[in-house]
mmCIF file of C-alpha atoms in Angstrom:
data_model
loop_
_atom_site.group_PDB
_atom_site.id
_atom_site.type_symbol
_atom_site.label_atom_id
_atom_site.label_comp_id
_atom_site.label_asym_id
_atom_site.label_seq_id
_atom_site.Cartn_x
_atom_site.Cartn_y
_atom_site.Cartn_z
ATOM 1 C CA UNK O 180 0.044 -0.136 -0.165
ATOM 2 C CA UNK O 181 1.377 3.494 -0.968
ATOM 3 C CA UNK O 182 2.082 5.503 2.254
ATOM 4 C CA UNK O 183 0.182 9.143 2.319
ATOM 5 C CA UNK O 184 -1.062 8.887 -1.700
ATOM 6 C CA UNK O 185 -2.319 11.582 -3.656
ATOM 7 C CA UNK O 186 -5.873 10.966 -4.853
ATOM 8 C CA UNK O 187 -7.709 13.766 -6.851
ATOM 9 C CA UNK O 188 -10.992 12.744 -6.645
ATOM 10 C CA UNK O 189 -13.735 10.215 -4.816
ATOM 11 C CA UNK O 190 -17.013 8.822 -5.621
ATOM 12 C CA UNK O 191 -19.161 7.098 -2.942
ATOM 13 C CA UNK O 192 -22.092 4.665 -3.752
ATOM 14 C CA UNK O 193 -24.293 2.794 -1.230
ATOM 15 C CA UNK O 194 -27.214 3.521 0.880
ATOM 16 C CA UNK O 195 -28.199 5.618 4.007
ATOM 17 C CA UNK O 196 -24.703 4.020 5.628
ATOM 18 C CA UNK O 197 -22.996 6.071 3.038
ATOM 19 C CA UNK O 198 -25.381 8.944 2.606
ATOM 20 C CA UNK O 199 -24.504 9.912 5.902
ATOM 21 C CA UNK O 200 -27.785 9.221 8.245
ATOM 22 C CA UNK O 201 -27.633 9.928 11.595
ATOM 23 C CA UNK O 202 -24.720 12.699 11.544
ATOM 24 C CA UNK O 203 -27.820 15.221 11.493
ATOM 25 C CA UNK O 204 -25.906 18.878 10.769
ATOM 26 C CA UNK O 205 -28.060 22.455 11.915
ATOM 27 C CA UNK O 206 -29.333 22.708 8.330
ATOM 28 C CA UNK O 207 -30.906 19.207 8.640
ATOM 29 C CA UNK O 208 -28.840 17.726 5.986
ATOM 30 C CA UNK O 209 -27.048 14.646 6.811
ATOM 31 C CA UNK O 210 -22.737 14.762 6.791
ATOM 32 C CA UNK O 211 -21.540 11.019 7.516
ATOM 33 C CA UNK O 212 -18.013 9.223 6.756
ATOM 34 C CA UNK O 213 -17.799 10.005 3.407
ATOM 35 C CA UNK O 214 -18.109 13.717 3.571
ATOM 36 C CA UNK O 215 -15.760 13.583 6.401
ATOM 37 C CA UNK O 216 -13.558 11.231 4.358
ATOM 38 C CA UNK O 217 -13.827 13.994 1.242
ATOM 39 C CA UNK O 218 -12.763 16.973 3.839
ATOM 40 C CA UNK O 219 -9.421 15.410 4.482
ATOM 41 C CA UNK O 220 -8.636 14.310 1.049
ATOM 42 C CA UNK O 221 -9.635 17.945 -0.064
ATOM 43 C CA UNK O 222 -7.825 19.611 2.696
ATOM 44 C CA UNK O 223 -4.375 18.140 0.879
ATOM 45 C CA UNK O 224 -5.178 18.438 -3.130
ATOM 46 C CA UNK O 225 -6.081 21.351 -4.361
ATOM 47 C CA UNK O 226 -8.803 21.175 -6.847
ATOM 48 C CA UNK O 227 -10.070 17.568 -5.193
ATOM 49 C CA UNK O 228 -13.480 16.591 -6.349
ATOM 50 C CA UNK O 229 -16.529 14.464 -4.861
ATOM 51 C CA UNK O 230 -19.604 13.024 -5.597
ATOM 52 C CA UNK O 231 -21.868 10.708 -3.511
ATOM 53 C CA UNK O 232 -24.532 8.934 -5.135
ATOM 54 C CA UNK O 233 -25.980 7.241 -2.026
ATOM 55 C CA UNK O 234 -29.867 7.444 -1.570
ATOM 56 C CA UNK O 235 -31.070 5.731 1.802
ATOM 57 C CA UNK O 236 -32.962 2.519 1.701
ATOM 58 C CA UNK O 237 -31.094 1.100 -1.598
ATOM 59 C CA UNK O 238 -30.820 -2.357 -2.478
ATOM 60 C CA UNK O 239 -27.924 -3.793 -4.100
ATOM 61 C CA UNK O 240 -29.734 -4.181 -7.321
ATOM 62 C CA UNK O 241 -30.794 -0.384 -7.447
ATOM 63 C CA UNK O 242 -27.322 0.437 -6.554
ATOM 64 C CA UNK O 243 -26.438 -1.725 -9.534
ATOM 65 C CA UNK O 244 -29.117 0.202 -11.543
ATOM 66 C CA UNK O 245 -28.709 3.479 -10.559
ATOM 67 C CA UNK O 246 -24.747 4.055 -9.482
ATOM 68 C CA UNK O 247 -22.587 1.713 -10.662
ATOM 69 C CA UNK O 248 -22.435 2.771 -14.046
ATOM 70 C CA UNK O 249 -22.522 6.148 -13.536
ATOM 71 C CA UNK O 250 -19.808 6.016 -11.088
ATOM 72 C CA UNK O 251 -17.651 4.060 -13.308
ATOM 73 C CA UNK O 252 -17.819 6.928 -16.265
ATOM 74 C CA UNK O 253 -16.548 9.597 -13.809
ATOM 75 C CA UNK O 254 -13.011 8.197 -14.033
ATOM 76 C CA UNK O 255 -12.213 8.961 -10.335
ATOM 77 C CA UNK O 256 -9.198 7.972 -8.541
ATOM 78 C CA UNK O 257 -11.072 6.186 -5.402
ATOM 79 C CA UNK O 258 -14.288 4.631 -5.576
ATOM 80 C CA UNK O 259 -16.199 3.420 -2.108
ATOM 81 C CA UNK O 260 -18.967 1.020 -2.558
ATOM 82 C CA UNK O 261 -21.170 -0.602 0.342
ATOM 83 C CA UNK O 262 -24.244 -2.138 -0.575
ATOM 84 C CA UNK O 263 -26.067 -5.355 0.096
ATOM 85 C CA UNK O 264 -26.711 -5.327 3.621
ATOM 86 C CA UNK O 265 -30.215 -3.803 3.130
ATOM 87 C CA UNK O 266 -30.896 -7.065 1.435
ATOM 88 C CA UNK O 267 -29.693 -9.166 4.355
ATOM 89 C CA UNK O 268 -32.515 -7.817 6.470
ATOM 90 C CA UNK O 269 -35.336 -8.564 4.754
ATOM 91 C CA UNK O 270 -37.305 -11.112 5.372
ATOM 92 C CA UNK O 271 -36.015 -13.006 2.392
ATOM 93 C CA UNK O 272 -33.181 -12.586 0.890
ATOM 94 C CA UNK O 273 -31.310 -14.710 -2.008
ATOM 95 C CA UNK O 274 -27.813 -14.440 -1.227
ATOM 96 C CA UNK O 275 -26.570 -16.053 -4.186
ATOM 97 C CA UNK O 276 -28.189 -13.121 -6.310
ATOM 98 C CA UNK O 277 -26.752 -10.671 -3.589
ATOM 99 C CA UNK O 278 -23.718 -12.147 -4.066
ATOM 100 C CA UNK O 279 -23.803 -12.095 -8.552
ATOM 101 C CA UNK O 280 -25.127 -8.283 -8.204
ATOM 102 C CA UNK O 281 -22.219 -7.387 -6.118
ATOM 103 C CA UNK O 282 -19.669 -9.162 -8.236
ATOM 104 C CA UNK O 283 -21.034 -7.224 -11.167
ATOM 105 C CA UNK O 284 -20.534 -3.933 -9.306
ATOM 106 C CA UNK O 285 -16.873 -4.798 -8.421
ATOM 107 C CA UNK O 286 -16.176 -6.006 -12.481
ATOM 108 C CA UNK O 287 -17.312 -2.826 -13.570
ATOM 109 C CA UNK O 288 -15.919 -0.481 -10.626
ATOM 110 C CA UNK O 289 -12.533 -1.920 -10.228
ATOM 111 C CA UNK O 290 -11.318 -1.015 -13.661
ATOM 112 C CA UNK O 291 -12.643 2.481 -13.640
ATOM 113 C CA UNK O 292 -10.720 3.466 -10.723
ATOM 114 C CA UNK O 293 -7.313 3.626 -9.380
ATOM 115 C CA UNK O 294 -8.457 2.324 -6.183
ATOM 116 C CA UNK O 295 -11.943 0.271 -5.290
ATOM 117 C CA UNK O 296 -12.730 0.429 -1.629
ATOM 118 C CA UNK O 297 -15.141 -2.308 -0.214
ATOM 119 C CA UNK O 298 -16.450 -2.611 3.538
ATOM 120 C CA UNK O 299 -17.449 -4.903 5.743
ATOM 121 C CA UNK O 300 -19.954 -3.015 7.085
ATOM 122 C CA UNK O 301 -20.500 -2.258 10.883
ATOM 123 C CA UNK O 302 -23.205 -4.256 13.292
ATOM 124 C CA UNK O 303 -24.792 -2.801 16.379
ATOM 125 C CA UNK O 304 -25.089 -5.395 19.031
ATOM 126 C CA UNK O 305 -28.482 -6.965 19.603
ATOM 127 C CA UNK O 306 -30.934 -9.206 18.425
ATOM 128 C CA UNK O 307 -31.083 -8.033 14.987
ATOM 129 C CA UNK O 308 -27.233 -8.882 14.435
ATOM 130 C CA UNK O 309 -27.615 -12.057 16.118
ATOM 131 C CA UNK O 310 -30.478 -13.117 13.696
ATOM 132 C CA UNK O 311 -28.980 -12.153 10.733
ATOM 133 C CA UNK O 312 -25.124 -13.021 11.208
ATOM 134 C CA UNK O 313 -25.180 -16.126 9.208
ATOM 135 C CA UNK O 314 -26.482 -13.827 5.889
ATOM 136 C CA UNK O 315 -23.897 -10.801 6.785
ATOM 137 C CA UNK O 316 -21.004 -12.819 7.282
ATOM 138 C CA UNK O 317 -21.648 -14.853 4.277
ATOM 139 C CA UNK O 318 -21.844 -11.277 2.066
ATOM 140 C CA UNK O 319 -18.581 -9.984 3.740
ATOM 141 C CA UNK O 320 -16.551 -13.352 2.747
ATOM 142 C CA UNK O 321 -17.629 -12.195 -0.746
ATOM 143 C CA UNK O 322 -16.402 -9.239 -0.181
ATOM 144 C CA UNK O 323 -13.091 -10.250 1.062
ATOM 145 C CA UNK O 324 -12.880 -12.624 -2.006
ATOM 146 C CA UNK O 325 -13.914 -9.890 -4.646
ATOM 147 C CA UNK O 326 -10.808 -7.562 -2.792
ATOM 148 C CA UNK O 327 -8.928 -9.961 -3.260
ATOM 149 C CA UNK O 328 -9.848 -10.894 -6.728
ATOM 150 C CA UNK O 329 -9.767 -6.970 -7.970
ATOM 151 C CA UNK O 330 -7.223 -5.176 -5.787
ATOM 152 C CA UNK O 331 -9.592 -3.740 -3.809
ATOM 153 C CA UNK O 332 -9.305 -2.396 -0.330
ATOM 154 C CA UNK O 333 -11.495 -3.809 2.290
ATOM 155 C CA UNK O 334 -12.219 -1.803 5.466
ATOM 156 C CA UNK O 335 -12.873 -4.316 8.397
ATOM 157 C CA UNK O 336 -15.720 -2.135 10.301
ATOM 158 C CA UNK O 337 -17.268 -5.329 11.489
ATOM 159 C CA UNK O 338 -14.614 -6.386 13.268
ATOM 160 C CA UNK O 339 -13.907 -3.342 14.704
ATOM 161 C CA UNK O 340 -15.066 -3.010 18.943
ATOM 162 C CA UNK O 341 -15.989 0.295 18.869
ATOM 163 C CA UNK O 342 -18.431 -0.149 16.252
ATOM 164 C CA UNK O 343 -20.561 -2.727 17.403
ATOM 165 C CA UNK O 344 -21.027 -0.647 20.937
ATOM 166 C CA UNK O 345 -24.730 0.468 21.135
ATOM 167 C CA UNK O 346 -23.951 4.069 22.167
ATOM 168 C CA UNK O 347 -22.312 4.015 18.571
ATOM 169 C CA UNK O 348 -25.688 4.106 17.155
ATOM 170 C CA UNK O 349 -28.518 6.511 17.036
ATOM 171 C CA UNK O 350 -31.937 5.834 18.191
ATOM 172 C CA UNK O 351 -33.158 4.104 15.744
ATOM 173 C CA UNK O 352 -30.852 1.428 15.672
ATOM 174 C CA UNK O 353 -29.834 1.488 12.315
ATOM 175 C CA UNK O 354 -27.585 4.073 11.707
ATOM 176 C CA UNK O 355 -24.249 5.543 13.350
ATOM 177 C CA UNK O 356 -24.199 8.632 15.338
ATOM 178 C CA UNK O 357 -21.605 11.373 14.441
ATOM 179 C CA UNK O 358 -18.806 9.834 16.346
ATOM 180 C CA UNK O 359 -19.487 6.186 14.638
ATOM 181 C CA UNK O 360 -19.393 8.132 10.898
ATOM 182 C CA UNK O 361 -16.055 10.150 12.522
ATOM 183 C CA UNK O 362 -14.740 6.948 13.325
ATOM 184 C CA UNK O 363 -15.604 5.219 10.150
ATOM 185 C CA UNK O 364 -13.829 8.346 8.292
ATOM 186 C CA UNK O 365 -10.818 7.713 9.915
ATOM 187 C CA UNK O 366 -10.638 4.042 9.494
ATOM 188 C CA UNK O 367 -10.896 4.075 5.363
ATOM 189 C CA UNK O 368 -8.683 7.235 5.553
ATOM 190 C CA UNK O 369 -6.118 4.867 7.246
ATOM 191 C CA UNK O 370 -6.917 1.866 4.758
ATOM 192 C CA UNK O 371 -5.957 4.372 1.999
ATOM 193 C CA UNK O 372 -2.674 4.695 3.443
ATOM 194 C CA UNK O 373 -2.587 8.013 5.223
ATOM 195 C CA UNK O 374 -0.907 8.647 8.417
ATOM 196 C CA UNK O 375 -3.517 8.217 11.426
ATOM 197 C CA UNK O 376 -5.470 10.886 13.212
ATOM 198 C CA UNK O 377 -6.666 8.755 15.618
ATOM 199 C CA UNK O 378 -5.174 5.345 15.822
ATOM 200 C CA UNK O 379 -7.362 4.413 18.489
ATOM 201 C CA UNK O 380 -10.737 4.444 16.386
ATOM 202 C CA UNK O 381 -11.277 1.013 17.291
ATOM 203 C CA UNK O 382 -10.953 0.760 20.985
ATOM 204 C CA UNK O 383 -14.296 0.894 22.594
ATOM 205 C CA UNK O 384 -15.328 3.697 24.710
ATOM 206 C CA UNK O 385 -14.552 3.639 28.586
ATOM 207 C CA UNK O 386 -17.792 1.333 29.988
ATOM 208 C CA UNK O 387 -20.627 2.882 31.651
ATOM 209 C CA UNK O 388 -23.444 1.427 34.154
ATOM 210 C CA UNK O 389 -25.752 0.285 31.765
ATOM 211 C CA UNK O 390 -29.640 1.865 32.269
ATOM 212 C CA UNK O 391 -32.092 0.680 33.910
ATOM 213 C CA UNK O 392 -35.040 -1.991 33.598
ATOM 214 C CA UNK O 393 -37.454 1.010 33.518
ATOM 215 C CA UNK O 394 -35.297 3.429 31.173
ATOM 216 C CA UNK O 395 -34.562 0.426 29.028
ATOM 217 C CA UNK O 396 -38.053 -0.770 28.726
ATOM 218 C CA UNK O 397 -39.214 3.023 28.038
ATOM 219 C CA UNK O 398 -36.276 3.371 25.232
ATOM 220 C CA UNK O 399 -37.581 -0.102 23.423
ATOM 221 C CA UNK O 400 -41.191 1.187 23.132
ATOM 222 C CA UNK O 401 -40.013 4.487 21.789
ATOM 223 C CA UNK O 402 -37.797 2.710 19.358
ATOM 224 C CA UNK O 403 -40.919 0.486 18.531
ATOM 225 C CA UNK O 404 -42.961 3.464 17.892
ATOM 226 C CA UNK O 405 -40.808 5.711 16.037
ATOM 227 C CA UNK O 406 -38.667 3.408 14.037
ATOM 228 C CA UNK O 407 -39.385 -0.181 14.040
ATOM 229 C CA UNK O 408 -43.445 -0.509 13.251
ATOM 230 C CA UNK O 409 -42.830 2.252 10.377
ATOM 231 C CA UNK O 410 -39.718 0.386 8.832
ATOM 232 C CA UNK O 411 -42.100 -2.998 8.758
ATOM 233 C CA UNK O 412 -44.499 -0.729 7.570
ATOM 234 C CA UNK O 413 -42.221 0.183 4.709
ATOM 235 C CA UNK O 414 -41.256 -3.654 4.091
ATOM 236 C CA UNK O 415 -44.658 -4.830 4.029
ATOM 237 C CA UNK O 416 -46.220 -2.713 1.282
ATOM 238 C CA UNK O 417 -42.276 -2.560 -0.910
ATOM 239 C CA UNK O 418 -42.060 0.860 -0.443
ATOM 240 C CA UNK O 419 -38.138 2.215 0.896
ATOM 241 C CA UNK O 420 -37.440 5.407 2.597
ATOM 242 C CA UNK O 421 -35.353 6.438 -0.564
ATOM 243 C CA UNK O 422 -37.929 6.460 -2.871
ATOM 244 C CA UNK O 423 -38.109 9.640 -5.195
ATOM 245 C CA UNK O 424 -35.091 10.732 -3.366
ATOM 246 C CA UNK O 425 -32.160 12.120 -5.783
ATOM 247 C CA UNK O 426 -28.500 11.101 -4.866
ATOM 248 C CA UNK O 427 -26.578 13.202 -2.210
ATOM 249 C CA UNK O 428 -24.229 14.769 -4.358
ATOM 250 C CA UNK O 429 -24.716 13.913 -8.173
ATOM 251 C CA UNK O 430 -22.045 15.457 -9.851
ATOM 252 C CA UNK O 431 -18.516 14.996 -9.715
ATOM 253 C CA UNK O 432 -17.608 18.506 -8.541
ATOM 254 C CA UNK O 433 -14.691 20.554 -6.808
ATOM 255 C CA UNK O 434 -15.342 19.616 -3.062
ATOM 256 C CA UNK O 435 -15.390 23.298 -1.967
ATOM 257 C CA UNK O 436 -18.193 24.063 -4.336
ATOM 258 C CA UNK O 437 -20.917 21.503 -2.294
ATOM 259 C CA UNK O 438 -19.890 22.668 1.272
#
């Protein structure tokens, strides 16, 4: 791996994780790890360009159909691709089809950039991770195999103790907090060969006393009402939180023009 390489452009593909939920900004928009990474890269490279094609709720088929060819045509130095996890969380999931679509995406993107970056996505400790772990780990095995075959880098967020800590996750239990996104940006930064700004990004936060039984039940009830039930409703009706939403930053443009 090249040490402190110079890259002139970045294109990020994916779903809500790459869009930046739940790293909420004062103006109501989301920032997220990809924006944080782009800011770092832009600070060391004049004229740095950045696009973020991610849209919340997208499945791997939609990422392939709507984002992959667009990204490949941009000719960016670095492309990040994170997708497929939404598929693994569906009640019915054809993992063979997911692997095939991810393979198609990587085969198109790897020749179209200097460096393709893939990820083993983070997962919050809890019943969702326990239930879907076999699918998730099958997806990540595919990621590792594709990276080895096509010279892509893999950022192992799934194996980072810090990012499985429930305190790193927003109240919806699906998206990282601002601190979680900061740590992801640091992980990708280091994987690209840059000197660490936080060598301990993977280290868990100090332990604290867990909330009491009553507090946990109140939190669980609020989560179910505000987040779980609407999520189930979208699954049952075939809707997505990203329906009708445009890509976050559809053009590969100078970073400073987009901040």
